[in-house]
Short mmCIF file of C-alpha atoms and ligand atoms in Angstrom, two decimals:
data_model
loop_
_atom_site.label_atom_id
_atom_site.label_comp_id
_atom_site.label_asym_id
_atom_site.label_seq_id
_atom_site.Cartn_x
_atom_site.Cartn_y
_atom_site.Cartn_z
CA MET A 1 -29.47 16.77 7.98
CA SER A 2 -26.25 15.53 9.47
CA ARG A 3 -24.94 15.44 12.99
CA ILE A 4 -21.39 15.77 11.77
CA ARG A 5 -19.34 18.09 13.96
CA ASN A 6 -15.76 19.23 14.15
CA VAL A 7 -14.30 19.41 17.62
CA VAL A 8 -11.91 22.33 17.99
CA ALA A 9 -10.70 23.58 21.38
CA GLY A 10 -13.31 21.32 22.92
CA VAL A 11 -16.18 22.98 21.09
CA GLU A 12 -18.36 21.15 18.58
CA THR A 13 -18.98 23.14 15.41
CA VAL A 14 -20.64 22.40 12.10
CA PRO A 15 -18.06 22.14 9.27
CA GLN A 16 -18.49 25.22 7.09
CA GLY A 17 -16.50 24.68 3.90
CA GLU A 18 -18.03 24.78 0.44
CA ALA A 19 -17.30 21.18 -0.57
CA GLN A 20 -19.84 18.61 0.54
CA TYR A 21 -19.70 14.86 1.03
CA ARG A 22 -22.24 12.04 1.16
CA SER A 23 -21.22 9.00 3.14
CA VAL A 24 -23.34 6.10 1.91
CA ASN A 25 -23.71 2.60 3.32
CA PRO A 26 -21.87 0.67 0.57
CA ALA A 27 -24.02 -2.42 1.13
CA ARG A 28 -27.31 -0.50 0.75
CA LEU A 29 -26.98 2.57 -1.40
CA ASP A 30 -30.35 3.97 -0.32
CA ASP A 31 -28.97 4.30 3.24
CA VAL A 32 -27.25 7.71 3.42
CA VAL A 33 -25.12 7.70 6.54
CA ALA A 34 -24.36 11.41 6.47
CA HIS A 35 -24.45 14.33 4.07
CA TYR A 36 -22.23 17.10 5.29
CA ALA A 37 -19.85 19.92 4.44
CA PHE A 38 -16.09 19.74 4.77
CA SER A 39 -14.26 22.17 7.04
CA SER A 40 -13.39 25.65 5.86
CA MET A 41 -9.85 27.00 5.81
CA ALA A 42 -10.79 29.27 8.73
CA GLN A 43 -11.69 26.15 10.70
CA VAL A 44 -8.32 24.61 9.82
CA GLU A 45 -6.65 27.75 11.18
CA ALA A 46 -8.71 27.57 14.35
CA ALA A 47 -7.81 23.90 14.87
CA VAL A 48 -4.09 24.53 14.42
CA GLY A 49 -4.40 27.52 16.76
CA ALA A 50 -6.06 25.34 19.39
CA ALA A 51 -3.37 22.68 19.08
CA ARG A 52 -0.71 25.37 19.52
CA SER A 53 -2.41 26.98 22.50
CA SER A 54 -2.92 23.72 24.35
CA PHE A 55 0.60 22.44 23.71
CA ALA A 56 2.40 24.00 26.70
CA ALA A 57 -0.05 22.65 29.28
CA TRP A 58 -0.22 19.17 27.72
CA ARG A 59 3.56 18.97 27.44
CA GLY A 60 3.76 20.13 31.05
CA ARG A 61 1.79 17.15 32.35
CA SER A 62 3.75 14.08 33.27
CA ALA A 63 3.74 11.28 30.73
CA ILE A 64 2.11 9.10 33.37
CA ALA A 65 -0.76 11.58 33.76
CA ARG A 66 -1.23 11.66 29.98
CA ALA A 67 -1.10 7.87 29.87
CA GLU A 68 -3.87 7.52 32.44
CA ILE A 69 -6.16 9.36 30.05
CA LEU A 70 -5.04 7.22 27.12
CA ALA A 71 -5.65 4.04 29.08
CA ARG A 72 -9.17 5.18 29.98
CA ALA A 73 -9.92 6.04 26.34
CA GLY A 74 -8.62 2.62 25.30
CA ALA A 75 -10.87 0.89 27.80
CA LEU A 76 -13.86 2.85 26.52
CA LEU A 77 -13.15 1.73 22.95
CA VAL A 78 -12.79 -1.88 24.05
CA SER A 79 -16.07 -1.71 25.97
CA ARG A 80 -17.83 -0.17 22.95
CA ALA A 81 -16.33 -2.48 20.33
CA ASP A 82 -19.67 -4.03 19.34
CA THR A 83 -21.33 -0.67 18.71
CA LEU A 84 -18.30 0.75 16.97
CA GLY A 85 -17.98 -2.34 14.79
CA ALA A 86 -21.58 -2.05 13.64
CA LEU A 87 -21.02 1.64 12.88
CA MET A 88 -17.92 0.83 10.87
CA ALA A 89 -19.72 -1.91 8.92
CA ARG A 90 -22.43 0.60 7.97
CA GLU A 91 -20.03 3.41 7.05
CA MET A 92 -17.47 1.51 4.99
CA GLY A 93 -18.69 -2.09 4.61
CA LYS A 94 -16.19 -4.08 6.68
CA PRO A 95 -17.73 -7.41 7.78
CA VAL A 96 -18.93 -6.89 11.31
CA ALA A 97 -16.72 -9.49 13.00
CA GLU A 98 -13.62 -7.89 11.51
CA ALA A 99 -14.93 -4.43 12.38
CA VAL A 100 -15.59 -5.34 16.02
CA ALA A 101 -12.11 -6.87 16.22
CA GLU A 102 -10.62 -3.68 14.82
CA ALA A 103 -12.42 -1.50 17.37
CA GLY A 104 -11.11 -3.65 20.22
CA TYR A 105 -7.62 -3.59 18.75
CA ALA A 106 -7.77 0.21 18.49
CA GLY A 107 -8.53 0.43 22.20
CA ARG A 108 -5.68 -1.91 23.05
CA VAL A 109 -3.30 0.20 20.95
CA LEU A 110 -4.08 3.19 23.18
CA GLN A 111 -3.53 1.00 26.23
CA PHE A 112 -0.21 -0.24 24.82
CA TYR A 113 1.10 3.31 24.42
CA ALA A 114 -0.26 4.23 27.86
CA ALA A 115 1.85 1.45 29.36
CA GLU A 116 4.99 2.95 27.81
CA ALA A 117 4.75 6.00 30.08
CA HIS A 118 6.28 3.97 32.89
CA ARG A 119 9.39 3.08 30.95
CA ALA A 120 12.68 4.99 30.69
CA VAL A 121 12.64 7.95 28.32
CA GLY A 122 16.31 8.90 28.25
CA GLU A 123 19.77 7.69 29.06
CA THR A 124 22.61 8.67 31.33
CA LEU A 125 25.89 9.14 29.46
CA GLN A 126 29.54 9.24 30.40
CA SER A 127 31.20 12.63 30.13
CA GLY A 128 34.84 13.33 29.26
CA ARG A 129 34.62 16.49 31.32
CA PRO A 130 35.02 16.34 35.10
CA HIS A 131 31.97 16.40 37.37
CA VAL A 132 29.48 16.51 34.55
CA HIS A 133 26.15 14.74 34.78
CA TYR A 134 25.22 14.01 31.19
CA TYR A 135 21.79 12.75 30.15
CA THR A 136 19.25 12.76 27.35
CA ARG A 137 15.53 13.30 27.43
CA ARG A 138 12.71 13.29 24.93
CA GLU A 139 10.73 16.47 24.28
CA PRO A 140 7.48 16.50 22.30
CA VAL A 141 7.83 17.67 18.73
CA GLY A 142 4.93 20.15 19.05
CA PRO A 143 1.47 20.12 17.48
CA ALA A 144 1.16 17.31 14.93
CA GLY A 145 -1.14 16.90 11.92
CA LEU A 146 -2.65 13.41 11.48
CA ILE A 147 -4.33 12.38 8.21
CA THR A 148 -5.95 8.94 8.18
CA PRO A 149 -7.74 6.63 5.70
CA TRP A 150 -11.13 4.91 5.82
CA ASN A 151 -10.05 1.28 5.65
CA PHE A 152 -9.03 1.04 9.33
CA PRO A 153 -10.86 4.10 10.61
CA LEU A 154 -10.21 3.42 14.30
CA SER A 155 -7.01 1.44 14.60
CA ILE A 156 -4.86 3.58 12.29
CA ALA A 157 -6.10 6.73 14.00
CA CYS A 158 -5.22 5.16 17.36
CA TRP A 159 -1.75 4.11 16.33
CA LYS A 160 -1.05 7.75 15.49
CA LEU A 161 -2.98 9.36 18.38
CA GLY A 162 -1.57 6.97 20.99
CA PRO A 163 2.13 7.76 20.56
CA ALA A 164 1.49 11.44 19.76
CA LEU A 165 -0.47 12.02 22.96
CA LEU A 166 1.83 9.89 25.10
CA CYS A 167 4.80 11.96 23.92
CA GLY A 168 3.07 15.25 24.76
CA ALA A 169 2.24 16.34 21.22
CA THR A 170 -1.11 17.98 20.57
CA VAL A 171 -3.04 17.03 17.45
CA VAL A 172 -5.06 18.24 14.49
CA TRP A 173 -6.70 15.09 13.12
CA LYS A 174 -8.36 14.81 9.72
CA PRO A 175 -9.93 11.39 9.17
CA ALA A 176 -11.19 10.12 5.83
CA PRO A 177 -14.64 11.46 4.96
CA HIS A 178 -16.25 8.02 4.55
CA THR A 179 -16.35 7.25 8.27
CA PRO A 180 -17.41 10.45 10.08
CA PHE A 181 -19.32 8.75 12.89
CA CYS A 182 -16.50 6.34 13.68
CA SER A 183 -14.20 9.36 13.97
CA GLN A 184 -16.66 11.20 16.18
CA ALA A 185 -17.07 8.14 18.39
CA LEU A 186 -13.29 7.94 18.85
CA MET A 187 -13.13 11.66 19.58
CA ALA A 188 -15.95 11.28 22.13
CA ALA A 189 -14.07 8.47 23.89
CA LEU A 190 -10.94 10.64 24.11
CA THR A 191 -12.93 13.55 25.53
CA GLU A 192 -14.79 11.35 27.98
CA ALA A 193 -11.50 9.85 29.12
CA GLY A 194 -10.23 13.32 29.99
CA VAL A 195 -8.24 14.61 27.00
CA PRO A 196 -8.26 18.36 27.66
CA ASP A 197 -9.87 20.83 25.26
CA GLY A 198 -7.65 21.65 22.30
CA VAL A 199 -5.30 18.70 22.72
CA VAL A 200 -7.03 16.71 19.97
CA ASN A 201 -8.88 18.72 17.33
CA LEU A 202 -11.04 16.81 14.87
CA LEU A 203 -11.58 18.33 11.44
CA HIS A 204 -13.84 16.71 8.86
CA GLY A 205 -12.64 17.18 5.31
CA GLY A 206 -11.07 15.83 2.17
CA ALA A 207 -8.04 16.63 0.05
CA GLU A 208 -8.23 20.38 0.57
CA VAL A 209 -8.26 20.15 4.37
CA GLY A 210 -5.55 17.47 4.28
CA GLY A 211 -3.46 19.67 1.99
CA ALA A 212 -3.84 22.64 4.33
CA ILE A 213 -2.65 20.51 7.26
CA ALA A 214 0.37 19.30 5.27
CA ALA A 215 1.29 22.85 4.31
CA HIS A 216 0.66 24.52 7.65
CA PRO A 217 3.81 26.16 9.04
CA ASP A 218 2.66 25.70 12.66
CA LEU A 219 2.57 21.89 12.46
CA PRO A 220 6.17 20.65 12.83
CA ALA A 221 5.15 17.02 12.22
CA VAL A 222 2.60 15.43 9.89
CA SER A 223 1.76 11.74 9.85
CA PHE A 224 -0.24 10.32 6.95
CA THR A 225 -1.64 6.94 5.98
CA GLY A 226 -3.24 6.43 2.59
CA SER A 227 -2.39 6.03 -1.07
CA THR A 228 1.13 6.29 -2.42
CA SER A 229 0.42 9.20 -4.75
CA VAL A 230 -1.10 11.35 -1.99
CA GLY A 231 1.52 10.26 0.55
CA GLN A 232 4.43 11.16 -1.70
CA SER A 233 2.92 14.55 -2.41
CA ILE A 234 2.35 15.21 1.31
CA TYR A 235 5.89 14.10 2.09
CA ARG A 236 7.26 16.60 -0.45
CA THR A 237 5.09 19.39 0.95
CA VAL A 238 5.96 18.75 4.58
CA CYS A 239 9.68 18.17 4.01
CA GLY A 240 9.73 21.15 1.64
CA ARG A 241 8.83 23.39 4.57
CA LEU A 242 11.54 21.65 6.63
CA ALA A 243 9.12 19.85 8.94
CA ARG A 244 8.86 16.11 9.74
CA ALA A 245 6.74 13.75 7.68
CA GLN A 246 5.85 10.12 8.19
CA CYS A 247 3.83 8.39 5.46
CA GLU A 248 2.46 4.84 5.31
CA MET A 249 1.18 4.11 1.81
CA GLY A 250 0.03 1.50 -0.67
CA GLY A 251 1.17 -2.05 -1.30
CA LYS A 252 1.32 -4.83 -3.90
CA ASN A 253 1.93 -7.67 -1.51
CA ALA A 254 3.04 -11.11 -2.62
CA LEU A 255 2.47 -14.48 -1.02
CA TYR A 256 4.92 -17.11 -2.29
CA VAL A 257 3.90 -20.77 -2.25
CA HIS A 258 7.23 -22.62 -2.09
CA ALA A 259 7.62 -26.16 -3.38
CA ALA A 260 7.93 -27.34 0.24
CA ALA A 261 4.72 -25.62 1.39
CA ASP A 262 1.87 -27.24 3.27
CA LEU A 263 -0.63 -26.62 0.46
CA ASP A 264 -3.73 -26.62 2.65
CA LYS A 265 -2.15 -23.95 4.78
CA ALA A 266 -1.03 -22.00 1.72
CA VAL A 267 -4.59 -21.96 0.38
CA THR A 268 -5.99 -20.73 3.70
CA LEU A 269 -3.36 -18.00 3.98
CA ALA A 270 -3.95 -16.91 0.41
CA VAL A 271 -7.73 -16.72 0.86
CA GLU A 272 -7.44 -14.83 4.14
CA GLY A 273 -4.84 -12.42 2.81
CA ALA A 274 -6.51 -11.71 -0.50
CA PHE A 275 -10.18 -11.50 0.42
CA ARG A 276 -10.67 -10.43 4.05
CA SER A 277 -12.02 -6.86 4.09
CA ALA A 278 -12.66 -7.41 0.36
CA GLY A 279 -8.94 -6.91 -0.26
CA GLN A 280 -9.06 -3.35 1.05
CA LYS A 281 -6.04 -3.64 3.32
CA CYS A 282 -2.69 -2.08 2.53
CA THR A 283 -1.21 -5.49 3.42
CA ALA A 284 -3.73 -7.55 1.40
CA THR A 285 -2.31 -10.30 -0.79
CA SER A 286 -2.62 -9.20 -4.39
CA ARG A 287 0.00 -11.45 -6.02
CA ILE A 288 0.40 -15.18 -5.38
CA LEU A 289 3.69 -16.60 -6.61
CA ILE A 290 3.63 -20.39 -6.95
CA ASP A 291 6.43 -22.83 -7.62
CA ARG A 292 5.66 -24.67 -10.86
CA THR A 293 6.10 -28.03 -9.12
CA VAL A 294 2.97 -27.36 -7.04
CA LEU A 295 1.20 -24.96 -9.40
CA SER A 296 -1.64 -27.15 -10.60
CA ARG A 297 -2.41 -28.65 -7.17
CA PHE A 298 -2.39 -25.25 -5.43
CA THR A 299 -4.42 -23.59 -8.18
CA GLU A 300 -7.14 -26.21 -8.11
CA GLN A 301 -7.50 -26.13 -4.32
CA PHE A 302 -7.44 -22.33 -4.27
CA ARG A 303 -10.05 -22.03 -7.02
CA HIS A 304 -12.28 -24.44 -5.13
CA ARG A 305 -12.01 -22.45 -1.87
CA VAL A 306 -12.59 -19.10 -3.56
CA ALA A 307 -15.75 -20.44 -5.18
CA SER A 308 -17.14 -21.19 -1.70
CA LEU A 309 -16.69 -17.66 -0.31
CA VAL A 310 -19.89 -15.81 0.55
CA VAL A 311 -20.19 -12.20 -0.60
CA GLY A 312 -22.94 -10.30 1.21
CA ASP A 313 -24.20 -7.90 3.83
CA PRO A 314 -21.35 -7.01 6.20
CA MET A 315 -23.77 -7.29 9.13
CA ASP A 316 -24.41 -10.95 8.25
CA THR A 317 -21.76 -13.05 9.95
CA ALA A 318 -21.98 -15.58 7.12
CA SER A 319 -20.42 -13.03 4.73
CA PHE A 320 -16.72 -13.51 4.16
CA LEU A 321 -16.60 -10.38 2.00
CA GLY A 322 -18.69 -7.26 2.23
CA PRO A 323 -18.88 -4.54 -0.41
CA LEU A 324 -16.17 -2.13 -1.52
CA ALA A 325 -16.19 1.11 0.44
CA ASP A 326 -17.60 3.58 -2.08
CA ASP A 327 -18.36 4.35 -5.72
CA HIS A 328 -14.78 5.39 -6.41
CA GLN A 329 -13.40 2.11 -5.07
CA PHE A 330 -16.04 0.15 -6.99
CA ALA A 331 -15.31 1.89 -10.31
CA LYS A 332 -11.55 1.50 -9.84
CA VAL A 333 -11.65 -2.21 -8.97
CA VAL A 334 -14.14 -3.09 -11.71
CA GLY A 335 -11.95 -1.12 -14.13
CA HIS A 336 -8.90 -3.22 -13.17
CA ILE A 337 -10.91 -6.44 -13.63
CA GLN A 338 -12.16 -5.34 -17.05
CA ALA A 339 -8.66 -4.30 -18.10
CA GLY A 340 -7.33 -7.70 -16.98
CA VAL A 341 -9.97 -9.49 -19.04
CA ALA A 342 -9.33 -7.24 -22.04
CA ALA A 343 -5.59 -7.95 -21.76
CA GLY A 344 -6.39 -11.65 -22.24
CA HIS A 345 -5.57 -12.96 -18.76
CA THR A 346 -7.32 -16.17 -17.71
CA VAL A 347 -10.12 -15.58 -15.20
CA LEU A 348 -10.12 -18.46 -12.74
CA ALA A 349 -12.79 -17.10 -10.41
CA GLY A 350 -15.00 -14.02 -10.17
CA GLY A 351 -15.20 -11.64 -13.09
CA SER A 352 -18.77 -12.19 -14.16
CA THR A 353 -19.88 -14.14 -11.06
CA SER A 354 -23.13 -12.73 -9.70
CA VAL A 355 -23.04 -10.82 -6.40
CA PRO A 356 -25.76 -9.16 -4.29
CA GLN A 357 -27.35 -6.13 -5.90
CA GLY A 358 -27.91 -2.71 -4.37
CA GLY A 359 -24.37 -2.25 -3.08
CA TYR A 360 -20.76 -2.03 -4.23
CA PHE A 361 -20.24 -5.80 -4.22
CA VAL A 362 -17.50 -7.43 -6.29
CA ALA A 363 -16.94 -11.19 -6.45
CA PRO A 364 -13.53 -12.47 -5.36
CA THR A 365 -11.60 -12.54 -8.59
CA VAL A 366 -8.56 -14.64 -9.53
CA PHE A 367 -6.46 -14.21 -12.66
CA ALA A 368 -4.15 -17.11 -13.60
CA ASP A 369 -0.84 -17.16 -15.46
CA VAL A 370 -0.08 -13.50 -14.99
CA GLU A 371 3.30 -12.17 -16.08
CA PRO A 372 5.23 -10.37 -13.30
CA GLY A 373 5.34 -7.18 -15.37
CA ALA A 374 1.61 -7.10 -16.24
CA ASP A 375 -0.53 -4.26 -14.90
CA LEU A 376 -2.44 -6.74 -12.74
CA ALA A 377 0.83 -7.65 -11.06
CA GLN A 378 2.14 -4.10 -10.74
CA GLN A 379 -0.68 -1.74 -9.78
CA GLU A 380 -2.33 -1.61 -6.38
CA ILE A 381 -5.96 -2.63 -7.01
CA PHE A 382 -7.16 -2.47 -3.39
CA GLY A 383 -10.01 -4.89 -3.93
CA PRO A 384 -10.75 -8.63 -3.97
CA VAL A 385 -8.56 -9.34 -6.97
CA VAL A 386 -5.48 -11.52 -7.03
CA ALA A 387 -2.97 -12.49 -9.73
CA LEU A 388 -1.37 -15.96 -9.83
CA ILE A 389 2.23 -15.87 -11.06
CA PRO A 390 4.18 -19.11 -11.70
CA VAL A 391 7.86 -19.09 -10.63
CA ASP A 392 10.76 -21.52 -10.46
CA GLY A 393 12.26 -21.57 -6.98
CA VAL A 394 13.04 -19.13 -4.23
CA ASN A 395 15.54 -17.05 -6.20
CA GLU A 396 13.05 -16.21 -8.91
CA ALA A 397 10.34 -15.65 -6.30
CA ILE A 398 12.47 -13.05 -4.52
CA THR A 399 13.20 -11.31 -7.82
CA VAL A 400 9.49 -11.17 -8.64
CA VAL A 401 8.48 -10.03 -5.14
CA ASN A 402 10.95 -7.16 -5.51
CA ALA A 403 9.96 -6.22 -9.06
CA THR A 404 7.36 -3.61 -8.11
CA THR A 405 7.57 -0.05 -6.90
CA TYR A 406 5.98 -1.10 -3.58
CA GLY A 407 7.55 -2.76 -0.53
CA LEU A 408 5.06 -3.24 2.26
CA SER A 409 4.47 -6.92 3.15
CA SER A 410 5.30 -10.37 1.82
CA THR A 411 4.85 -14.00 2.81
CA ILE A 412 6.60 -17.29 2.10
CA VAL A 413 4.73 -20.52 2.79
CA THR A 414 7.24 -23.29 3.29
CA ARG A 415 8.51 -26.05 5.56
CA ASP A 416 12.07 -25.38 4.38
CA LEU A 417 13.94 -23.30 6.95
CA GLY A 418 16.66 -22.34 4.48
CA ALA A 419 14.15 -21.00 1.98
CA ALA A 420 12.36 -19.06 4.74
CA HIS A 421 15.58 -17.40 5.90
CA ARG A 422 16.70 -16.63 2.36
CA PHE A 423 13.32 -15.03 1.61
CA ALA A 424 13.19 -13.06 4.87
CA ALA A 425 16.69 -11.69 4.27
CA ASP A 426 16.34 -10.65 0.64
CA VAL A 427 12.82 -9.44 -0.10
CA GLU A 428 12.46 -5.67 -0.20
CA THR A 429 9.47 -5.32 2.14
CA GLY A 430 9.21 -3.75 5.57
CA VAL A 431 7.10 -6.67 6.82
CA VAL A 432 7.94 -10.33 6.10
CA ASN A 433 5.82 -13.31 7.14
CA VAL A 434 6.64 -16.99 7.16
CA ASN A 435 3.59 -19.28 7.14
CA LEU A 436 1.38 -16.31 8.08
CA PRO A 437 -0.82 -14.09 5.90
CA THR A 438 0.59 -10.92 4.31
CA ALA A 439 -2.01 -9.01 6.32
CA GLY A 440 -1.94 -8.79 10.09
CA VAL A 441 0.13 -6.73 12.48
CA GLU A 442 0.95 -6.72 16.16
CA MET A 443 1.01 -3.34 17.83
CA HIS A 444 4.40 -3.70 19.52
CA ALA A 445 6.30 -4.46 16.27
CA PRO A 446 7.41 -1.65 13.96
CA PHE A 447 5.21 -1.47 10.87
CA GLY A 448 6.43 0.44 7.86
CA GLY A 449 6.71 -0.02 4.13
CA TRP A 450 9.81 0.32 1.99
CA LYS A 451 10.09 1.94 -1.45
CA GLY A 452 6.71 3.32 -2.58
CA SER A 453 4.99 1.93 0.51
CA GLY A 454 6.47 4.06 3.24
CA LEU A 455 8.50 7.17 4.01
CA GLY A 456 9.97 8.06 7.39
CA VAL A 457 9.97 6.21 10.69
CA PRO A 458 7.82 3.04 10.84
CA GLU A 459 4.62 3.21 12.87
CA GLN A 460 3.46 1.07 15.78
CA GLY A 461 5.98 -0.35 18.22
CA LEU A 462 8.32 2.14 19.82
CA LYS A 463 10.32 3.49 16.87
CA ILE A 464 7.47 5.92 16.24
CA LEU A 465 8.21 7.69 19.51
CA ASP A 466 11.18 9.23 17.71
CA PHE A 467 8.75 10.88 15.30
CA TYR A 468 6.69 12.62 17.97
CA THR A 469 9.69 13.66 20.06
CA LYS A 470 12.95 15.54 19.76
CA TRP A 471 16.01 14.43 21.71
CA ARG A 472 17.65 16.86 24.11
CA SER A 473 21.12 16.25 25.55
CA VAL A 474 21.77 17.89 28.90
CA ALA A 475 25.28 18.38 30.27
CA MET A 476 25.33 19.59 33.89
CA GLN A 477 28.50 20.41 35.75
CA TYR A 478 27.85 20.02 39.41
CA ALA A 479 31.23 20.78 40.98
P1 NAD B 1 -6.16 8.43 0.11
O1 NAD B 1 -4.72 8.70 -0.12
O2 NAD B 1 -7.10 8.80 -0.96
O3 NAD B 1 -6.68 9.22 1.42
C1 NAD B 1 -6.04 9.09 2.67
C2 NAD B 1 -6.31 10.33 3.48
O4 NAD B 1 -5.71 11.46 2.83
C3 NAD B 1 -7.79 10.69 3.62
O5 NAD B 1 -8.01 11.28 4.87
C4 NAD B 1 -8.00 11.69 2.50
O6 NAD B 1 -9.10 12.54 2.71
C5 NAD B 1 -6.69 12.45 2.54
N1 NAD B 1 -6.31 13.06 1.26
C6 NAD B 1 -6.69 12.67 0.02
N2 NAD B 1 -6.09 13.47 -0.90
C7 NAD B 1 -5.32 14.33 -0.22
C8 NAD B 1 -4.45 15.39 -0.61
N3 NAD B 1 -4.25 15.68 -1.90
N4 NAD B 1 -3.81 16.07 0.36
C9 NAD B 1 -3.97 15.76 1.66
N5 NAD B 1 -4.79 14.78 2.09
C10 NAD B 1 -5.45 14.07 1.17
O7 NAD B 1 -6.26 6.91 0.52
P2 NAD B 1 -7.58 6.07 0.87
O8 NAD B 1 -8.29 5.76 -0.39
O9 NAD B 1 -8.33 6.74 1.96
O10 NAD B 1 -6.95 4.74 1.47
C11 NAD B 1 -6.53 3.68 0.68
C12 NAD B 1 -5.02 3.71 0.49
O11 NAD B 1 -4.40 3.75 1.77
C13 NAD B 1 -4.49 2.47 -0.19
O12 NAD B 1 -3.49 2.84 -1.11
C14 NAD B 1 -3.88 1.67 0.96
O13 NAD B 1 -2.87 0.77 0.58
C15 NAD B 1 -3.37 2.77 1.82
N6 NAD B 1 -3.19 2.33 3.21
C16 NAD B 1 -1.93 2.18 3.68
C17 NAD B 1 -1.72 1.71 4.97
C18 NAD B 1 -0.34 1.54 5.53
O14 NAD B 1 -0.19 1.50 6.75
N7 NAD B 1 0.69 1.42 4.69
C19 NAD B 1 -2.82 1.43 5.79
C20 NAD B 1 -4.09 1.61 5.26
C21 NAD B 1 -4.27 2.08 3.98
#
């Protein structure tokens, strides 16, 4: 029944593994988006083989020639953002305005990396030896495995594909199973833009296919985005076979409302950070630390704003939150809410609030007076659930921000420059925001978590070029 196809060496094939998957519209469970098989291990072998075979020719093209293709693919994504956004909303429930914005962003990410082709790729060095021309150049790492999640099905794929292809790496890409048509639409744009057969190979699959990519001896680099437990296991596998790994993982991001905050702004940032995409962003705000001097005023305003948020069909632009992405997400998030209630935490919003039926909808939920060590304040929930934690001043806030195993993003809301600098210098997160939400990235800045949130070189920006390339030093005596 499905039109789900792998693309290997430029040929579309039906995935032939034994495991099957049903992608369901999470807002309307009677709408089955696709029912399809995952790839077989033979298909993984064929994809890696294609990436190997196409490597020499792709590496042999100039970076500028590769970039022209990337730029065309980016423009196609931008021009198709409306269609892609609607597809994304149906496959994983992201509100359509956010989904359209993501599709456009994904295209611009490819264009950003395309523009890098015109910049210097090495340096000229002094030599202590006479008449020696000494220089460095980047060489592509080889075929790379890319494993991506469902929550940003286009942009995360593009911020791996863009630098990989620019650098001359070829790719075996396994997206998350929830969003097969988004992945195929991205693959189609790459092909239409001129990516040669075998340079990008799309494999549909789940944990088994991802595991085979991580373990494959012919993939010298593997980049992963997803949960911390899977990322750490992939990192061990890839590094254990002495290859390169790069993993972006989960978060437990804190927004700190300092005594000198603009409270209206703090409320807006908290609502945006905690509940956009129904909290299913790695950078979503899931802890709000509030100075006791402003605790009651902030809490009352926040509660009021949360009560006004509309939960509903992601295709309806009035919906602030759509559904959670699938049954697994729904069961996990509801389980965290029930455990929070059972543990005796005060529910300030959500919990039992009614939401639309027929989909995986969860009301935005706020727990008050949460201890920093409580499960609600420690575990990544990845849903529209936030814990309010009272603190006394910036020193305690920093201690609490740092008291988790994660280290992805954090925010301080303040008009006090000293507090902002202190916070930005001492929190253990790879991303720090001042008077901005915990969520939100710009493609030219490095993006990477610390501690349990990230391993290896950060993504986006230009640091990631070091992941997809090896440095070569050339010493040339000319006399
Ligand atoms: P996930 O770890 O379950 O899956 C991510 C990808 O890995 C998918 O393609 C999946 O099929 C594959 N996979 C699953 N198990 C595997 C295994 N054992 N071996 C190899 N591959 C495997 O994560 P998810 O539920 O798709 O995404 C949500 C998680 O991703 C959250 O924890 C979120 O914080 C994180 N995330 C992080 C970032 C970031 O940049 N730090 C961005 C988005 C999402």
